[in-house]
Each structure stands twice: as C-alpha cells, then as structure tokens.
mmCIF file of C-alpha atoms in Angstrom:
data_model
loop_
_atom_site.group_PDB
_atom_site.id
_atom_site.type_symbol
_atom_site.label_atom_id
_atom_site.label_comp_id
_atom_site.label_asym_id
_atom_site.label_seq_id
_atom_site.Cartn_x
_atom_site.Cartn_y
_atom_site.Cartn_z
ATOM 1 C CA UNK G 1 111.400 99.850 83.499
ATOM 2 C CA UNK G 2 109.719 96.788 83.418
ATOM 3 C CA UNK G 3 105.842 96.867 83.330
ATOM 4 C CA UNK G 4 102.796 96.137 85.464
ATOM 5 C CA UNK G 5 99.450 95.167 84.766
ATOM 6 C CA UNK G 6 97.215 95.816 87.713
ATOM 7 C CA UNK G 7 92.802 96.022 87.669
ATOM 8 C CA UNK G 8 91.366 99.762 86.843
ATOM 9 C CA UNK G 9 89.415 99.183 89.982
ATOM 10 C CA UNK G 10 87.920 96.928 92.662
ATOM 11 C CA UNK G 11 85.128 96.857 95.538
ATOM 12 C CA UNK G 12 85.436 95.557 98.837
ATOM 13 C CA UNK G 13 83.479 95.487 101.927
ATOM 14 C CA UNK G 14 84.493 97.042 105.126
ATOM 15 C CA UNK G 15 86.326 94.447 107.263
ATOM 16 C CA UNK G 16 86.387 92.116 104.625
ATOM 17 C CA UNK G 17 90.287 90.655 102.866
ATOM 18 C CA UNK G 18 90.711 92.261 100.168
ATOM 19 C CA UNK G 19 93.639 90.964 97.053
ATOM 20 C CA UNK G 20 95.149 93.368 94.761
ATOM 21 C CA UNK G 21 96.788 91.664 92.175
ATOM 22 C CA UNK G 22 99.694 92.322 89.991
ATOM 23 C CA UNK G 23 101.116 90.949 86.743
ATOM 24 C CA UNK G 24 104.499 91.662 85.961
ATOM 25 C CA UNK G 25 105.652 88.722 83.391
ATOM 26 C CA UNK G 26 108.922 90.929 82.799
ATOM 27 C CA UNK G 27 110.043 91.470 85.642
ATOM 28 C CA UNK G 28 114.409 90.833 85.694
ATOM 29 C CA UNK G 29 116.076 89.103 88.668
ATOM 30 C CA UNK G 30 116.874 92.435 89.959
ATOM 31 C CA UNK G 31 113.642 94.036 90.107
ATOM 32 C CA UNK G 32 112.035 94.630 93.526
ATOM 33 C CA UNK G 33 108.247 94.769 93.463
ATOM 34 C CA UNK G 34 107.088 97.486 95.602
ATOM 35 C CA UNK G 35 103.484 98.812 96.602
ATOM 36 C CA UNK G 36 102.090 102.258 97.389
ATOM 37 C CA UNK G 37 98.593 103.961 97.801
ATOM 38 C CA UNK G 38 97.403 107.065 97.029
ATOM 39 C CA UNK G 39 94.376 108.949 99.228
ATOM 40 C CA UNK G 40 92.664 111.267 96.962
ATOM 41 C CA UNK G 41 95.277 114.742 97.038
ATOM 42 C CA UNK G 42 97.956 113.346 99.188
ATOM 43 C CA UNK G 43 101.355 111.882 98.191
ATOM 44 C CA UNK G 44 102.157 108.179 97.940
ATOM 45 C CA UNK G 45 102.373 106.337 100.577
ATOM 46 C CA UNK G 46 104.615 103.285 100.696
ATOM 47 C CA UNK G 47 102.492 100.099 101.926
ATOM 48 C CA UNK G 48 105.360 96.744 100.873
ATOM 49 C CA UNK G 49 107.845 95.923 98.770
ATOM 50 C CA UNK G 50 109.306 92.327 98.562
ATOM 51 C CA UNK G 51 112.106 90.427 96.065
ATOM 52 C CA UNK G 52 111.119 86.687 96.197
ATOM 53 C CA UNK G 53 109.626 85.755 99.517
ATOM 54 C CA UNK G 54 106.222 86.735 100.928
ATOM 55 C CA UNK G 55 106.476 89.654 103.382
ATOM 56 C CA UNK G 56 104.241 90.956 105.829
ATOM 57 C CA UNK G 57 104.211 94.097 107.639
ATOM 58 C CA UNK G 58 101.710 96.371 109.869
ATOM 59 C CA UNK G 59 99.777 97.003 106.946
ATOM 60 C CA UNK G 60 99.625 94.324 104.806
ATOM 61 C CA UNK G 61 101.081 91.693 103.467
ATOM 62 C CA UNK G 62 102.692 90.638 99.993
ATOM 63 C CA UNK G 63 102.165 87.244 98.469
ATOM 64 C CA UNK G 64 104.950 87.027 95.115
ATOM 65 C CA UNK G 65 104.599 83.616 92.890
ATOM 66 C CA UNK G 66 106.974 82.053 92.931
ATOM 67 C CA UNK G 67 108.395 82.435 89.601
ATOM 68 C CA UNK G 68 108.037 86.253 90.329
ATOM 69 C CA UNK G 69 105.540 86.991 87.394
ATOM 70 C CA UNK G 70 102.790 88.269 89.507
ATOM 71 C CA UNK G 71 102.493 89.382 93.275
ATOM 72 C CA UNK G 72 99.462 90.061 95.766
ATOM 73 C CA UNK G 73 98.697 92.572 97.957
ATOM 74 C CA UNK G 74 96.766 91.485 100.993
ATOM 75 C CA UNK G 75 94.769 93.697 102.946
ATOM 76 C CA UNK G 76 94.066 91.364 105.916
ATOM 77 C CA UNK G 77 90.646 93.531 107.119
ATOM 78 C CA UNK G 78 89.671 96.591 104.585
ATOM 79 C CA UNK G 79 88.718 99.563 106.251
ATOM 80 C CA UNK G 80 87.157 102.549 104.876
ATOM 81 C CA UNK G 81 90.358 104.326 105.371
ATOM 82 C CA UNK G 82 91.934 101.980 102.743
ATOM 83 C CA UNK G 83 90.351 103.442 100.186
ATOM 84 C CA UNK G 84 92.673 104.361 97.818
ATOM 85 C CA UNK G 85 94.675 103.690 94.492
ATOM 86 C CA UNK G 86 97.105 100.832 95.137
ATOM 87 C CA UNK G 87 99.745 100.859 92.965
ATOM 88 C CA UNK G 88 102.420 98.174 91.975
ATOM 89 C CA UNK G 89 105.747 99.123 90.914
ATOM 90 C CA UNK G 90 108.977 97.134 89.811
ATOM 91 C CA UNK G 91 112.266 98.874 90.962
ATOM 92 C CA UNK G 92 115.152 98.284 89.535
ATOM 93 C CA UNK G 93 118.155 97.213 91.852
ATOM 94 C CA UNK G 94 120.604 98.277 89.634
ATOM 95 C CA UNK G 95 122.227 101.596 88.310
ATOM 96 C CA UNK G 96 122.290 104.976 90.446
ATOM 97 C CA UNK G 97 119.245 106.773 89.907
ATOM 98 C CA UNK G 98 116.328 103.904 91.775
ATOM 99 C CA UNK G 99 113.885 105.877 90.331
ATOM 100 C CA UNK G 100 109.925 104.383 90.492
ATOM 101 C CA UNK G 101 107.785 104.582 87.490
ATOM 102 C CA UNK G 102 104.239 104.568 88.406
ATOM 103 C CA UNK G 103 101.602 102.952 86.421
ATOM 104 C CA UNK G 104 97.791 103.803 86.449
ATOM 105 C CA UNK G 105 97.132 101.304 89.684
ATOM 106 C CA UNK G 106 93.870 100.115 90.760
ATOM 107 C CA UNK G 107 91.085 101.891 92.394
ATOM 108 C CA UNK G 108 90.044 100.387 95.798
ATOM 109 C CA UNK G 109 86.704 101.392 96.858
ATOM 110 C CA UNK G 110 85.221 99.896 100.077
ATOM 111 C CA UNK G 111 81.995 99.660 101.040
ATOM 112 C CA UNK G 112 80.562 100.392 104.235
ATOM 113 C CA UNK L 1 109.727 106.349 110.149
ATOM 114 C CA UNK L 2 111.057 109.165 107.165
ATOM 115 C CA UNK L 3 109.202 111.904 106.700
ATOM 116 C CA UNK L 4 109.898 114.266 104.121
ATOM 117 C CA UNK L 5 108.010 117.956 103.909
ATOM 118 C CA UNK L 6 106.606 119.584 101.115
ATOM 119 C CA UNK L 7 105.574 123.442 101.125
ATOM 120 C CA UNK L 8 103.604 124.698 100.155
ATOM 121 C CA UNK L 9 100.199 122.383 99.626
ATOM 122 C CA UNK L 10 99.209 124.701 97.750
ATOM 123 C CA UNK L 11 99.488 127.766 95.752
ATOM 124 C CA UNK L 12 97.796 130.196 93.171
ATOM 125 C CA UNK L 13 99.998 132.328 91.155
ATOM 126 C CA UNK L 14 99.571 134.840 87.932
ATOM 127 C CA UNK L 15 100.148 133.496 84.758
ATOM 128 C CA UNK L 16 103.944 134.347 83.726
ATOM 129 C CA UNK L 17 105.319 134.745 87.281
ATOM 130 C CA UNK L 18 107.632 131.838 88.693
ATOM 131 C CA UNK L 19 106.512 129.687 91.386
ATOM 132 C CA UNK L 20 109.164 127.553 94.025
ATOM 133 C CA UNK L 21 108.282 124.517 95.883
ATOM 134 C CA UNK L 22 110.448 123.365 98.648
ATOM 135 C CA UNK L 23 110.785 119.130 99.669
ATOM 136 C CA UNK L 24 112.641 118.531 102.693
ATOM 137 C CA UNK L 25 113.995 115.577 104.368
ATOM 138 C CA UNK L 26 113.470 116.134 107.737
ATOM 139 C CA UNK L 27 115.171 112.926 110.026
ATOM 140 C CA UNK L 28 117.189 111.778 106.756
ATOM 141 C CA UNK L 29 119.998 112.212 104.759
ATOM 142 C CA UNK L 30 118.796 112.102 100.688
ATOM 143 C CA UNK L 31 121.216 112.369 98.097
ATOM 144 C CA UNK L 32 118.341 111.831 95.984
ATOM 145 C CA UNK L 33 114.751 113.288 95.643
ATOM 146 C CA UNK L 34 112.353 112.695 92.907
ATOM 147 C CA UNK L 35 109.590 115.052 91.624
ATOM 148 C CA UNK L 36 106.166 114.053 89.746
ATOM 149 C CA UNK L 37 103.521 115.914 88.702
ATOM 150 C CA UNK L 38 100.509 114.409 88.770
ATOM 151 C CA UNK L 39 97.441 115.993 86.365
ATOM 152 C CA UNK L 40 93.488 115.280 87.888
ATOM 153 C CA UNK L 41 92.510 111.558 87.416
ATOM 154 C CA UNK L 42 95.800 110.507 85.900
ATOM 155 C CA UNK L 43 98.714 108.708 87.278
ATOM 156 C CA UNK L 44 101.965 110.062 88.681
ATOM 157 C CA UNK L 45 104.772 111.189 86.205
ATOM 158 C CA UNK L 46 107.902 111.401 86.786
ATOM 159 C CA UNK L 47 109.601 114.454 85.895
ATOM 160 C CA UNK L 48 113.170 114.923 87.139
ATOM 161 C CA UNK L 49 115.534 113.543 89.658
ATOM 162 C CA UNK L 50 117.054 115.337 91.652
ATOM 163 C CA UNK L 51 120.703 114.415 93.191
ATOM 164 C CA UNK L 52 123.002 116.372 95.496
ATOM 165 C CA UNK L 53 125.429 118.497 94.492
ATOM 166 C CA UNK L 54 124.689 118.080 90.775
ATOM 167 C CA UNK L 55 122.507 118.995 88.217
ATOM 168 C CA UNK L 56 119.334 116.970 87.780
ATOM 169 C CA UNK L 57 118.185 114.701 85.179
ATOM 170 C CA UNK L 58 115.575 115.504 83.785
ATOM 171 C CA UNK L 59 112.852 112.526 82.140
ATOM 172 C CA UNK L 60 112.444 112.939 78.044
ATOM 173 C CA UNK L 61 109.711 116.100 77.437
ATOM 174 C CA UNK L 62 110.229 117.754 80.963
ATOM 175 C CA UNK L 63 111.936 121.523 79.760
ATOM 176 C CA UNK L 64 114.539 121.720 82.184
ATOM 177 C CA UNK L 65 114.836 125.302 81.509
ATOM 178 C CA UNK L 66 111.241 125.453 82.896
ATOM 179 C CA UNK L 67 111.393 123.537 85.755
ATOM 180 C CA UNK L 68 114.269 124.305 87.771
ATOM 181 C CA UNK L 69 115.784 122.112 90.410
ATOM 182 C CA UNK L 70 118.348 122.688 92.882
ATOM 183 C CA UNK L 71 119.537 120.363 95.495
ATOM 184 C CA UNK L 72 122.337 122.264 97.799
ATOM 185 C CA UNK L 73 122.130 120.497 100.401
ATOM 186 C CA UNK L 74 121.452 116.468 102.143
ATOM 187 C CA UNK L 75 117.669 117.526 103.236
ATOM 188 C CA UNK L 76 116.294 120.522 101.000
ATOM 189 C CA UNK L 77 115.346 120.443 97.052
ATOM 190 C CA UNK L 78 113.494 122.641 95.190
ATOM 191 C CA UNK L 79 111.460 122.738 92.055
ATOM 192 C CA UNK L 80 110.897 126.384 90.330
ATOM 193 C CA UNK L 81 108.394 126.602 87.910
ATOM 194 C CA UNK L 82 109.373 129.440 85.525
ATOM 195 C CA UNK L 83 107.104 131.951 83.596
ATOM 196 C CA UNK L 84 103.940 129.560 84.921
ATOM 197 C CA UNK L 85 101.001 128.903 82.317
ATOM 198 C CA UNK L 86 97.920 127.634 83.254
ATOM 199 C CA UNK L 87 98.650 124.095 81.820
ATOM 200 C CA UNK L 88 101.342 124.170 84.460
ATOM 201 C CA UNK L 89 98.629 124.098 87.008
ATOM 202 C CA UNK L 90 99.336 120.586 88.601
ATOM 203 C CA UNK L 91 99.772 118.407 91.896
ATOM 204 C CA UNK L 92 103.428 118.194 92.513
ATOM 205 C CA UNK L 93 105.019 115.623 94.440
ATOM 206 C CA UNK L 94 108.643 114.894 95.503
ATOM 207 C CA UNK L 95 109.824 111.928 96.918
ATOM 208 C CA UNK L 96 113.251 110.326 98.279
ATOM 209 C CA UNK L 97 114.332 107.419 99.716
ATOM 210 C CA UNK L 98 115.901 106.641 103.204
ATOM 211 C CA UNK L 99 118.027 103.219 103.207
ATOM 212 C CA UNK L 100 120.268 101.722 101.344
ATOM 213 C CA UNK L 101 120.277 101.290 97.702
ATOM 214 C CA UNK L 102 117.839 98.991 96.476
ATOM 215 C CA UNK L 103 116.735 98.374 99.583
ATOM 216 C CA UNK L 104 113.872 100.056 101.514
ATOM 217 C CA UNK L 105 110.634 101.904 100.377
ATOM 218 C CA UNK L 106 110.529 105.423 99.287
ATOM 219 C CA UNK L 107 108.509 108.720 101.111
ATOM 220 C CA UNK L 108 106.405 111.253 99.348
ATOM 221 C CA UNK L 109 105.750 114.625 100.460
ATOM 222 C CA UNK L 110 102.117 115.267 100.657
ATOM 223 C CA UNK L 111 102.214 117.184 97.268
ATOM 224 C CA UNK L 112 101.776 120.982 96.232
ATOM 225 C CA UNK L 113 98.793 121.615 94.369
ATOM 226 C CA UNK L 114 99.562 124.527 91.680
ATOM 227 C CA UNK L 115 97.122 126.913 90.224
ATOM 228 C CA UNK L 116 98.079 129.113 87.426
ATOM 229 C CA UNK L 117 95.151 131.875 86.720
#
C-alpha cells in the first residue's frame, strides 16, 4: 500500500476552519484517498474519500492537488466534537481484497 | 447509512480460556469484513480479512490458529481468540464495506475492548 505522511497532531479553536493535510507522493492512478476519524475508544468513522476532484460532503470537504501528491481535509467550523485522530488512507482500486491500511494519523485537539 | 454491530464492547476473560466477538452487518450485504486490533495509543492494525464462504487471510505475524474467523453468512463474522493471554488484551475492531468495489467508504463497528486477567 502506498504511504501517507500526515502531522502527529494539531490545535484548533472551536468554530474556527481547520486543514488536515496529507502527503502521499506515491500514490498510483488507482489509489483512492480516503479519510476517517477516530473518537477516543470508538471505531473509525468514515469522514471523505475522493480520486481526483475536490469533494464535499455533510462533514467536510476534501481539497486533492492536482497532481494527486497531497490532499486536504477541511473542517469548515471545528467543533469540540471533532476532536479526534483524522486519518488519511490510500485505497487501492484494484485486486479483491480493498483492504485499508491505517497509518498513525494526526491528533486534532480543539480548543474551547 | 451502513451500520455494522459489534458485541460485545467489552469483555474480561481468564487467561487460557477463548473469547468470541461477533461483527454484524445489519442493513447490508458484506462479502467482506475486516478486523484490527488496535493496542492503547497506537494506530489500527490490520489483522485478517475476512470473506464469505472462505477461509480468511490472514496479514504476515497474525497466528491464524489463534485468532479464528468464520464468516457463514452475508451479515455475521466472528473473531475467536483462542487460549487468551494477557498480551491479547486489545481493542478489536471489524469493519466492511457497503458499495461497490472501489467505490464508497467503509463502516467500523464500535470495537470490543478485551481484557485478559
């Protein structure tokens, strides 16, 4: 799997943007970049995933250079409930097993 | 949206006794499930995946023989750990995907934290 290089950790203020980056400068034509966070002893959950174009959702939204090497999470208006470990994830589009390979992601703290 | 359901969140169990953890798929279809095991402060790890109907694969240093998985059926897979140790105890999590291949993000159960005393 092809690997991502994201911050240990970063600090944001409570209704304030907040941009997660990624750096993926392997990533393959097939790869998909996902995202997911992780609340302290829950499960993933799944926040975006995009290919090449920017994509926005309820959540957030996904900025991807365009020569794919690096992407941006976007959280338009942190709240404390966004506190979490964002993680960025290439999947592979190919073969029959789509598994994801988490990395260590980056701790989002935000401040009141 | 998906959900998929994890029991239990959590269990304590003697060291040596065997321990199952169910992952369910509960408005989807999922040929395929994933399980991690996440240790405290540390980053998800995949250990096996699961598929339907088949044996599992299992990711390099996972003991299959240890950690057993069975996935009879479309919605239900289950992880046994075997003769648990206390460096077994761990946060598991399964996972599987609803959409089409390569398409479409993936759900996680909400984990099953495992103590071995």
């Amino acid at each position: 799997d092809a690997k991502t290089t994201q911050p240990n950790s970063m600090e944001s203020n409570e209704e304030e943007p907040v941009h997660l980056p990624c750096n993926h400068s392997t990533i393959s034509g097939t790869d998909y970049i996902h995202w997911y966070r992780q609340l302290p002893s829950q499960g993933p959950e799944y926040v975006i995933h995009g290919l090449t174009s920017n994509v926005n959702n309820r959540m957030a939204s996904l900025a991807i250079a365009e020569d794919r090497k690096s992407s941006t999470l976007i959280l338009h208006r942190a709240t404390l409930r966004d506190a979490a470990v964002y993680y960025c994830i290439l999947r592979y589009s190919g073969g029959s097993n789509y598994k994801l390979t988490f990395g260590k992601g980056t701790l989002l703290t935000v401040n009141p | 949206g998906a959900v998929v359901s994890q029991h239990p969140s959590w269990v304590i169990c003697k060291s040596g006794t065997s321990v199952k953890i169910e992952c369910r798929s509960l408005d989807f279809q999922a040929t395929t499930m994933f399980w991690y095991r996440q240790f405290p402060k540390q980053s998800l790890m995949l250990m096996a995946t699961s598929n339907e109907g088949s044996k599992a694969t299992y990711e390099q240093g996972v003991e299959k023989d240890k950690f057993l998985i069975n996935h009879a059926s479309l919605t239900l897979s289950t992880l046994t750990v075997t003769s648990a140790h206390p460096e077994d105890s761990s946060f598991y999590i399964c996972s599987a995907r609803d959409g089409p291949r390569g398409v479409g993000g993936y759900t996680f159960g909400s984990g099953t934290r495992l103590t071995v005393v």
